[in-house]
Tab-separated table of C-alpha atoms in Angstrom:
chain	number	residue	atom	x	y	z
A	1	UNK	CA	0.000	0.000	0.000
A	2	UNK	CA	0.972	3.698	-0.734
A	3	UNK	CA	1.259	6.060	1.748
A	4	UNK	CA	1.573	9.696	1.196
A	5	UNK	CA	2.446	11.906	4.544
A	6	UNK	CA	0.580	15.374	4.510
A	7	UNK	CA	2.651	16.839	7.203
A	8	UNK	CA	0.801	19.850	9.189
A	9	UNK	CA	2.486	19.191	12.503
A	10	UNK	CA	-0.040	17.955	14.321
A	11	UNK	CA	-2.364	17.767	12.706
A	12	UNK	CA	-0.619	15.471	9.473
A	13	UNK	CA	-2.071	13.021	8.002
A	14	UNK	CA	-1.422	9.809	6.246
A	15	UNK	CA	-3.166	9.274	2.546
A	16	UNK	CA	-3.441	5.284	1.865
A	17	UNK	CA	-3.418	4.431	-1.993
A	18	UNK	CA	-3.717	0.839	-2.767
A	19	UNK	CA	-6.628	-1.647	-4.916
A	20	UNK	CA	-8.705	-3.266	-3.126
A	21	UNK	CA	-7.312	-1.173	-0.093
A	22	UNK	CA	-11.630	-1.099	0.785
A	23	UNK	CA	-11.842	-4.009	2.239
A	24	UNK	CA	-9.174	-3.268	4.937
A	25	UNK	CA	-10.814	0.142	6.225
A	26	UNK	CA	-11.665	-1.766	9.966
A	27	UNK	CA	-7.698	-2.523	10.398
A	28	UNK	CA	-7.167	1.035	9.409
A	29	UNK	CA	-9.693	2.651	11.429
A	30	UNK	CA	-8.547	0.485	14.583
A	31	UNK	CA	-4.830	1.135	13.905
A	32	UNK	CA	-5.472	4.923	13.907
A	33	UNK	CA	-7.169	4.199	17.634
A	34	UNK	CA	-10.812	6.286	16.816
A	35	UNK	CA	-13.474	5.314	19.187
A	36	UNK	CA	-15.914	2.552	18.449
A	37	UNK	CA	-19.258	5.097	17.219
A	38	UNK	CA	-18.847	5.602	13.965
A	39	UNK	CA	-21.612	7.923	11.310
A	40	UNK	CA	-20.921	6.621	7.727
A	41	UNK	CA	-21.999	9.363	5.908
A	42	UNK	CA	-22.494	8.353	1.484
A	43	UNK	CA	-25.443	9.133	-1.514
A	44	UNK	CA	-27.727	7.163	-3.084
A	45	UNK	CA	-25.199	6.223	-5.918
A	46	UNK	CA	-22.496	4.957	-3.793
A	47	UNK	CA	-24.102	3.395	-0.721
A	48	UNK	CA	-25.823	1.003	-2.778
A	49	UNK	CA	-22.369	-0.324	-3.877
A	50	UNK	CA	-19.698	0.256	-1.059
A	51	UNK	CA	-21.931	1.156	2.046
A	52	UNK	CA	-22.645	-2.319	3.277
A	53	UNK	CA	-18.894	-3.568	2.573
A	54	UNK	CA	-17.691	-0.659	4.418
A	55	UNK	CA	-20.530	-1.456	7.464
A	56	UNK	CA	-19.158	-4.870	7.632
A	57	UNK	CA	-15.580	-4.669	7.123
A	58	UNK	CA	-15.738	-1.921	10.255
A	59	UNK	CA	-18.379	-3.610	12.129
A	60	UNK	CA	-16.109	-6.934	12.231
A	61	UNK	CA	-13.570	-4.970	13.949
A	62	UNK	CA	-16.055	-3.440	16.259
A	63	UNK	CA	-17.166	-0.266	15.668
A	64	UNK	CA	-20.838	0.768	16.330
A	65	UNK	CA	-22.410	2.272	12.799
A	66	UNK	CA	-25.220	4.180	11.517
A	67	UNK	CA	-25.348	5.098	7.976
A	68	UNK	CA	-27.231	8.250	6.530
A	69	UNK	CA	-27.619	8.261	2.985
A	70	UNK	CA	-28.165	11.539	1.371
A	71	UNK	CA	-28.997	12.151	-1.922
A	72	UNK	CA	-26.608	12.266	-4.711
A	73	UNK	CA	-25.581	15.809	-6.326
A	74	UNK	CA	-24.332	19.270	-5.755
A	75	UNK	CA	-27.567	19.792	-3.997
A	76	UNK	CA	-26.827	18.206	-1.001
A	77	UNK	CA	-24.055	20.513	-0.431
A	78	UNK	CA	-26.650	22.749	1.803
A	79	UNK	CA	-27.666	24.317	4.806
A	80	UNK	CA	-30.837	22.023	4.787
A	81	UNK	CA	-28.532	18.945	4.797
A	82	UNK	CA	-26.399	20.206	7.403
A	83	UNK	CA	-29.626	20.760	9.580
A	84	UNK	CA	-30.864	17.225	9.194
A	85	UNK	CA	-26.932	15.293	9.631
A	86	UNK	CA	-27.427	17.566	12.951
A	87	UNK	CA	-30.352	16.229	13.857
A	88	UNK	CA	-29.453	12.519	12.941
A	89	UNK	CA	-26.125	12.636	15.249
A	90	UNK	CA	-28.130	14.108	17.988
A	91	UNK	CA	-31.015	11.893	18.184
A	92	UNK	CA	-28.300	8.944	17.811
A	93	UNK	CA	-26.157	10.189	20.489
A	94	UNK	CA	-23.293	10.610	19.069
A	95	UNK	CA	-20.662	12.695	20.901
A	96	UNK	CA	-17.308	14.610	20.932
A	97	UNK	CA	-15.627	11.282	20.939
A	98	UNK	CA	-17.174	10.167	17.734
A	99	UNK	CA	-16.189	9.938	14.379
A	100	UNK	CA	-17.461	10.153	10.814
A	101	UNK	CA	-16.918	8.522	7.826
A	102	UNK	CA	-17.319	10.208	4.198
A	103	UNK	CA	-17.770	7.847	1.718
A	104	UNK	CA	-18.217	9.027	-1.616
A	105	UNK	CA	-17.206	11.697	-3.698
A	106	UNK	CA	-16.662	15.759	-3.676
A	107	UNK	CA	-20.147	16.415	-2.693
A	108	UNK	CA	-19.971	13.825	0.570
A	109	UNK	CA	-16.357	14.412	1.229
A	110	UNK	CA	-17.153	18.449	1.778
A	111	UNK	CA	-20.770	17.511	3.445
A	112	UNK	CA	-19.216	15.245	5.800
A	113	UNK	CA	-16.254	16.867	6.745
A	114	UNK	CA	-18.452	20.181	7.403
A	115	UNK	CA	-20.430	18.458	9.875
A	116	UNK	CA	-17.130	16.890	11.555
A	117	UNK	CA	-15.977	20.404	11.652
A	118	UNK	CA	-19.138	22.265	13.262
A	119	UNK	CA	-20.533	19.081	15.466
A	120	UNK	CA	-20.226	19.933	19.245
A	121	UNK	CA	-17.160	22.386	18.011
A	122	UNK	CA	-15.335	19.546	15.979
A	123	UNK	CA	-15.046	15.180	15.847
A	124	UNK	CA	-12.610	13.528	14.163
A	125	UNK	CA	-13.162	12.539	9.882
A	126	UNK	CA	-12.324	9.909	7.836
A	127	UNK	CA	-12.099	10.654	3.680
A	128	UNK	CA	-13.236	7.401	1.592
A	129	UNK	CA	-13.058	9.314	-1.824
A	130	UNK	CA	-15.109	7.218	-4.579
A	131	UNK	CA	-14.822	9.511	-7.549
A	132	UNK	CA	-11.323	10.064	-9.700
A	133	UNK	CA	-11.693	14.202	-8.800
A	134	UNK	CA	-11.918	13.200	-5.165
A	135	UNK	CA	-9.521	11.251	-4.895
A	136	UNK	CA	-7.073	13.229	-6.764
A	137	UNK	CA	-7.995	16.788	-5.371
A	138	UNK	CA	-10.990	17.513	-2.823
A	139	UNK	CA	-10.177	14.287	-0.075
A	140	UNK	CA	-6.626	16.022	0.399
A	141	UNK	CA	-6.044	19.327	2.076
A	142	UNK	CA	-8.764	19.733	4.798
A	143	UNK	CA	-11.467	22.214	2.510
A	144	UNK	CA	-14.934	21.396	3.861
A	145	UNK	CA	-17.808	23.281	3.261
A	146	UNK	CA	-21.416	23.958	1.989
A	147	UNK	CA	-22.931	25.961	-0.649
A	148	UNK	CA	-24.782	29.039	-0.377
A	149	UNK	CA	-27.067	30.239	-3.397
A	150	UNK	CA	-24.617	33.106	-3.571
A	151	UNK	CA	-22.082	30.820	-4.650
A	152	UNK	CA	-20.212	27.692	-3.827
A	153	UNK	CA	-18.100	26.715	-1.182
A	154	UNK	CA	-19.573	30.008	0.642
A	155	UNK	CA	-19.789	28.381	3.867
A	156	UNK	CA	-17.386	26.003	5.495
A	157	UNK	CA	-13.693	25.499	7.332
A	158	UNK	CA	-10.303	24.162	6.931
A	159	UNK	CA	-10.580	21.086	9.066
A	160	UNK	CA	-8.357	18.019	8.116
A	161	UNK	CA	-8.969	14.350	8.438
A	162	UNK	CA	-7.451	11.712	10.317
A	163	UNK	CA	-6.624	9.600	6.885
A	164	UNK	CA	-7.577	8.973	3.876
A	165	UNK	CA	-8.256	5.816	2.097
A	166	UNK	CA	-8.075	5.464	-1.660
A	167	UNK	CA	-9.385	2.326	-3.360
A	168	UNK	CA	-8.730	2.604	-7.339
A	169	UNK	CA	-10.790	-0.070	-7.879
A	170	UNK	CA	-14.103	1.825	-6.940
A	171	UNK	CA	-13.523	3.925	-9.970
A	172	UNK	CA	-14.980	0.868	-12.591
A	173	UNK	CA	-18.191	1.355	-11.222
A	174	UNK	CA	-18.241	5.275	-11.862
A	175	UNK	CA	-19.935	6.391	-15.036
A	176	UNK	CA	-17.632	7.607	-17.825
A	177	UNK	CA	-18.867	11.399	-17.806
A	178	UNK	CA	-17.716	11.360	-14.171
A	179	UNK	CA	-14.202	9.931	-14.649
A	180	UNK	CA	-14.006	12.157	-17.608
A	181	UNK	CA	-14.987	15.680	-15.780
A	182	UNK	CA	-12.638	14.167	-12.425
A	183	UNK	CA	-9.611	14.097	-15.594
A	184	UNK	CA	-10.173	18.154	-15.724
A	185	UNK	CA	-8.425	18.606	-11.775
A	186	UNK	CA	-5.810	15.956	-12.710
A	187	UNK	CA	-4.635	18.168	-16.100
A	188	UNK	CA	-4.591	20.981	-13.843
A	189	UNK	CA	-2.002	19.728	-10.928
A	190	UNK	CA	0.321	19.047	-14.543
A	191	UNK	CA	-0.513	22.905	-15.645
A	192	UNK	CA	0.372	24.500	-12.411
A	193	UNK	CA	3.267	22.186	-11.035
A	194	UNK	CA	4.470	19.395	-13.122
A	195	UNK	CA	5.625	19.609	-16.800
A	196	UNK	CA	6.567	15.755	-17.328
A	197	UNK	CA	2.866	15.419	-15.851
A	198	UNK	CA	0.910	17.044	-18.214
A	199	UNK	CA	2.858	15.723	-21.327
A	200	UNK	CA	2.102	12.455	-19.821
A	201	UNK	CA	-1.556	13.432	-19.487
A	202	UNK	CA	-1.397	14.698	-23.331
A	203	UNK	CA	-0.708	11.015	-24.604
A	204	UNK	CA	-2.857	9.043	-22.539
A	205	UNK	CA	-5.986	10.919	-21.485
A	206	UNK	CA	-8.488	8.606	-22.793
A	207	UNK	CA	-5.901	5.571	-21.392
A	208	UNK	CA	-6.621	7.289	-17.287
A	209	UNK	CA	-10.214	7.407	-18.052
A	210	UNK	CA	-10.899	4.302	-19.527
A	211	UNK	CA	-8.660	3.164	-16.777
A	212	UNK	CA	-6.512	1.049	-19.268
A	213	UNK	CA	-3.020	-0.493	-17.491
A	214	UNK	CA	-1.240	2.305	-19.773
A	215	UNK	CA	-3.137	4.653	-17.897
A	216	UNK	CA	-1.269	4.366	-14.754
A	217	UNK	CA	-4.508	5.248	-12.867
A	218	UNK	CA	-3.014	4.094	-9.253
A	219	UNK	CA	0.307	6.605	-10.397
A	220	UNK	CA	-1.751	9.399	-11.138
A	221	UNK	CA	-3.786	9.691	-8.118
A	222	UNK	CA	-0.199	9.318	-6.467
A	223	UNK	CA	0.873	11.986	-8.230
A	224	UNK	CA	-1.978	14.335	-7.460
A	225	UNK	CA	-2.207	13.628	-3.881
A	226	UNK	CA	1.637	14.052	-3.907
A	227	UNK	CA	1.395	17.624	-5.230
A	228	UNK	CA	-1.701	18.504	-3.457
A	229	UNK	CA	0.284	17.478	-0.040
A	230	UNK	CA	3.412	19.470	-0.836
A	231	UNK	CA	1.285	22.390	-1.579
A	232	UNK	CA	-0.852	22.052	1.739
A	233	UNK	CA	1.834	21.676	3.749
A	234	UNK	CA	3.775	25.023	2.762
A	235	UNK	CA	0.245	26.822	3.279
A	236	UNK	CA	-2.516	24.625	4.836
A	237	UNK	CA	-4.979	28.160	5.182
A	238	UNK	CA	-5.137	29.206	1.167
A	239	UNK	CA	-2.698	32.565	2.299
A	240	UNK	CA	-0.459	32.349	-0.573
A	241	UNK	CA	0.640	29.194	-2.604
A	242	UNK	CA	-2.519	27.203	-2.061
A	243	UNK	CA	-4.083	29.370	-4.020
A	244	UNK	CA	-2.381	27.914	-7.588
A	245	UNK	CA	-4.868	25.016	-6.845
A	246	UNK	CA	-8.081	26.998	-7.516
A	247	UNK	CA	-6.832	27.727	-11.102
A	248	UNK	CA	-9.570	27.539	-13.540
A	249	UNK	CA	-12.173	27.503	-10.452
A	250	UNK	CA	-13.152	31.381	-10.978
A	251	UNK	CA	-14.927	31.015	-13.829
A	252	UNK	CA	-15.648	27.438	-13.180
A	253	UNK	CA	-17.300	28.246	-9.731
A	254	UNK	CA	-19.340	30.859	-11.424
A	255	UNK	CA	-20.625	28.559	-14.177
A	256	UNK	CA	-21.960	26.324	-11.705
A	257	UNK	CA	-23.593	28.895	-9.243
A	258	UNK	CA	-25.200	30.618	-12.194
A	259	UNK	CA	-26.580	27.530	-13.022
A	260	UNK	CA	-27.482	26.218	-9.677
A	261	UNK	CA	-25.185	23.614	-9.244
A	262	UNK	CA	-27.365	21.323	-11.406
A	263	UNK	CA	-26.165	21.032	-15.070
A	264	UNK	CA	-22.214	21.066	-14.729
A	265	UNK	CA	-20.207	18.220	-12.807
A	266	UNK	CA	-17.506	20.539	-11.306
A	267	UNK	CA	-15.048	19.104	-13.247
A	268	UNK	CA	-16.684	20.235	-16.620
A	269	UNK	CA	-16.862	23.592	-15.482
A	270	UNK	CA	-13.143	24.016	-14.575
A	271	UNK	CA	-12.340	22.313	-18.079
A	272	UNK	CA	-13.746	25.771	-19.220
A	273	UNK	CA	-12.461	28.017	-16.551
A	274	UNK	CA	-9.177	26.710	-17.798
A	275	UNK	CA	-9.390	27.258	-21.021
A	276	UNK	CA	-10.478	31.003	-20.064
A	277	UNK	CA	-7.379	31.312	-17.831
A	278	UNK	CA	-4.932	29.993	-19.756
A	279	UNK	CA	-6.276	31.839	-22.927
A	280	UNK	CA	-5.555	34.892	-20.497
A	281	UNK	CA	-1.951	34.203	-19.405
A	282	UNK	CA	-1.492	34.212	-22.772
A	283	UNK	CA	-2.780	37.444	-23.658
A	284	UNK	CA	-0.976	38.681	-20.971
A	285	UNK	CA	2.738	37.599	-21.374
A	286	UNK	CA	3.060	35.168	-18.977
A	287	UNK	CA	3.063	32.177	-21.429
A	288	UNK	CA	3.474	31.199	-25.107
A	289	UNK	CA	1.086	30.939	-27.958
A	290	UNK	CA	2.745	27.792	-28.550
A	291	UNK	CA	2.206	26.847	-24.747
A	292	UNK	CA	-1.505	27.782	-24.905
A	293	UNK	CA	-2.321	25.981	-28.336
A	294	UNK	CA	-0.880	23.141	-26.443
A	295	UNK	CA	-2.533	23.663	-23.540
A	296	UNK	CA	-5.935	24.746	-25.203
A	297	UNK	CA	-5.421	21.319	-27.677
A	298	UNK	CA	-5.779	19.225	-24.440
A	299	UNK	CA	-8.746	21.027	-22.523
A	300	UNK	CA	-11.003	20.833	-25.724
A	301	UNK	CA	-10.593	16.923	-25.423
A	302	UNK	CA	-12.969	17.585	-22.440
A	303	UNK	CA	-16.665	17.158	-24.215
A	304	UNK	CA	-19.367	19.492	-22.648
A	305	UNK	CA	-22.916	18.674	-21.597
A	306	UNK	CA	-25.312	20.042	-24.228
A	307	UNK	CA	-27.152	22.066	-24.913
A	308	UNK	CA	-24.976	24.510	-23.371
A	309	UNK	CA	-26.528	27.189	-21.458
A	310	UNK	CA	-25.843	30.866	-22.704
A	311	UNK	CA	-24.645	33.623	-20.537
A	312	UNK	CA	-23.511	36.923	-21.248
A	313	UNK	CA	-20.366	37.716	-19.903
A	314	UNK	CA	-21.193	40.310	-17.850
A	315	UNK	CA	-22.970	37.581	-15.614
A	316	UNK	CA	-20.462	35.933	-15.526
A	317	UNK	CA	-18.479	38.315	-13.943
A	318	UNK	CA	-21.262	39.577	-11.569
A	319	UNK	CA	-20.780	35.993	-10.215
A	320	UNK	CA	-17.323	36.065	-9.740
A	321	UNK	CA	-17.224	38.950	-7.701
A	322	UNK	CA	-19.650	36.908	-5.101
A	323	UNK	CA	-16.804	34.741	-4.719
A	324	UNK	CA	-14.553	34.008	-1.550
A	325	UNK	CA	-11.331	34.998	-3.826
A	326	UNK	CA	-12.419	38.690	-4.127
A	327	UNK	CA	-11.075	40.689	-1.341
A	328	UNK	CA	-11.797	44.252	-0.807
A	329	UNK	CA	-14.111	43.905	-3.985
A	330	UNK	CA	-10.496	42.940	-6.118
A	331	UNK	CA	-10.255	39.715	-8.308
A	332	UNK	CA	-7.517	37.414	-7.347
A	333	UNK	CA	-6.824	35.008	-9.802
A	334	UNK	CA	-4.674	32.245	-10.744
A	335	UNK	CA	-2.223	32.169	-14.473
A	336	UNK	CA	0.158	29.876	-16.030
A	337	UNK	CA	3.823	31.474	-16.033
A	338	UNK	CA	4.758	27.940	-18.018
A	339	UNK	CA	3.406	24.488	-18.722
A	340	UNK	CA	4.055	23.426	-14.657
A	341	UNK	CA	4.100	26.654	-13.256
A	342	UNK	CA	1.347	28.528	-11.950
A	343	UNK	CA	1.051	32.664	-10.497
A	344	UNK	CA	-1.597	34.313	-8.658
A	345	UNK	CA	-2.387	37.849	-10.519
A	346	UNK	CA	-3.851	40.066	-7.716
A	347	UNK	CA	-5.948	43.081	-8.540
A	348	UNK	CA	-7.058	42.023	-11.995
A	349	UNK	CA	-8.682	44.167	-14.303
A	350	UNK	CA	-12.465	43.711	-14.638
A	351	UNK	CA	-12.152	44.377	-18.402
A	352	UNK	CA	-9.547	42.109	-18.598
A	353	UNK	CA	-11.046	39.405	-16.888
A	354	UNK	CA	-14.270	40.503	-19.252
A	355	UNK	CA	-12.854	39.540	-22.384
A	356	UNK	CA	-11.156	36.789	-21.468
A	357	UNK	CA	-14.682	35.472	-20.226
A	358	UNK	CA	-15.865	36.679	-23.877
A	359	UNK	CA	-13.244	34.689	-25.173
A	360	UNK	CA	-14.540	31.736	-23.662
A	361	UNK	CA	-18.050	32.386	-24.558
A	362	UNK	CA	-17.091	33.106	-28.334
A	363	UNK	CA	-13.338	31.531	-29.102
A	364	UNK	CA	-13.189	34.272	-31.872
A	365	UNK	CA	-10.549	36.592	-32.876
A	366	UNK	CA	-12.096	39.229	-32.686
A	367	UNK	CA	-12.142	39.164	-28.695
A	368	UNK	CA	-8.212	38.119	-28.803
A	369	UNK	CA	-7.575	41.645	-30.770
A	370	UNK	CA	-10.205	43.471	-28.437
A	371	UNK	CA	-8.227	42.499	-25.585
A	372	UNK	CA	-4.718	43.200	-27.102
């Protein structure tokens, strides 16, 4: 088994990475010395396939648990959820001692580590990441939140887990348009830190999806998880470096908020927030046109849900500025200085941010020459 150190002091973390590493999760649990009442928190997508393994495996090595099943989707990333997973521990007496258990993927990691966080001022978390974006990016790093119709992610803390257990294997039962919008966050740990990476990514995309041996798929969640963790542990909070990961996510968040967290899997809409970024750092200096047409090649391999809903990019941008990466009403954002090497541009222009957001609506060149 793989084993990836996040080290915060004391509060690090081991990540396990091995197939069929599932089955072992009672060992684990018991070897990391949690107490025996345990919430297993998953959707109605995943618990059907992994919830009653899990039960048992942790079960047969004594642990007391309850499993609330929520359902599946950006939806249940809400205030309304929260209130209920409340309710549930509190009726089932569970208690500062306790622990929970997210099993499934972005949605349940951030739902379940929220309630970890805020429950009778914090319990200890487990991350059982089922989907290829989880378990390359949002398991890792201790983000935890809920949305807020304002805008995603509005609400939540930096709270890390005790582990977290990756089982490759649970990714041949998740549909392709999943694995496929999970592929966007691994092309972007290659664009912001690792050259080799992203070549690698370049000539065997559709190998990692289909998760073909070629594909490497246990090495590429290693590799994520291994960037992710040296990035976390230089600045855990999101005050300076941490901030390369959220490339492509300003426009990407946005997409999603504007339409309700219902039409785009998050991985989709940073495909296009990437493309938007990148097609900026270009305009701006900071890279190559033969570095974005490379770049750009790759990210329109990602296929987009149809039909696509229009918005002006003015609404766009009124949506960005609801999000936690404006301060004192300026844009922050995140821009490729190379192919594996990422900048945050603070203060950005509106206008400039404006036609890079018409450049993604339209992919003309008209807007490049407006914005030059």
């Amino acid at each position: 088994m793989k084993r990836i150190t996040v080290d915060l002091g004391a509060r690090s973390y081991p990540i396990y990475i091995a197939a069929g590493c599932l089955n072992q999760i009672g060992d684990i649990v018991s070897s990391h010395q949690l107490e025996r009442k345990i919430a297993l928190i998953t959707d109605e997508n995943v618990g059907p396939l992994y919830s009653d393994a899990v039960e048992a495996a942790l079960k047969a090595s004594g642990f007391q648990v309850s499993v609330y099943v929520l359902p599946a989707g950006e939806a249940s990333k809400s205030l309304e959820t929260a209130d209920k997973l409340y309710e549930y521990l509190i009726r089932d007496r569970f208690d500062r001692k306790s622990t929970i258990i997210s099993l499934g993927g972005g949605v349940i990691g951030d739902v379940g580590g929220f309630i970890a966080a805020t429950f009778m001022r914090g319990i200890r978390f487990v991350q059982i990441p089922t989907t290829l974006l989880a378990q390359t990016d949002s398991s890792v790093g201790g983000k935890v939140g809920i949305n807020h119709r304002f805008g995603k992610n509005l609400i939540g803390a930096f709270y890390q887990p005790c582990f977290v257990l990756i089982d490759p294997q649970v990714l041949e039962t998740l549909p392709l348009r999943e694995r496929r919008a999970g592929m966007a966050e691994v092309v972007k740990y290659g664009l912001i830190a690792d050259e080799t990476f992203f070549d690698f990514l370049a000539g065997h995309l559709e190998d990692v999806i289909q998760l073909a041996p070629s594909g490497d798929v246990e090495g590429v969640i290693e590799t994520c998880c291994s960037i992710k963790a040296r990035v976390v542990q230089q600045d855990e909070r999101e005050g300076g470096l941490r901030q390369i990961l959220n490339f492509g996510h300003t426009a990407g968040h946005a997409l999603e908020a504007l339409t309700n967290f219902e039409f785009y899997r998050h991985g989709e809409a940073v495909a296009m927030g990437m493309r938007c970024m990148t097609w900026l750092s270009w305009q701006s200096d900071f890279i190559s046109e033969a570095d974005f047409s490379r770049i750009d090649a790759l990210l329109q391999r990602f296929p987009q849900p149809s039909p696509q809903p229009v918005f002006e990019s003015n609404e766009i941008l009124e949506k960005i500025y609801s999000d936690k990466k404006v301060f004192d009403g300026k844009l922050n954002v995140v821009l490729l200085s190379k192919i594996g090497e990422a900048l945050v541009k603070k203060n950005l222009d509106p206008k400039a941010m404006l036609a890079a957001l018409e450049w993604m609506n339209r992919s003309s060149d008209e807007i490049k020459q407006y914005y030059r």
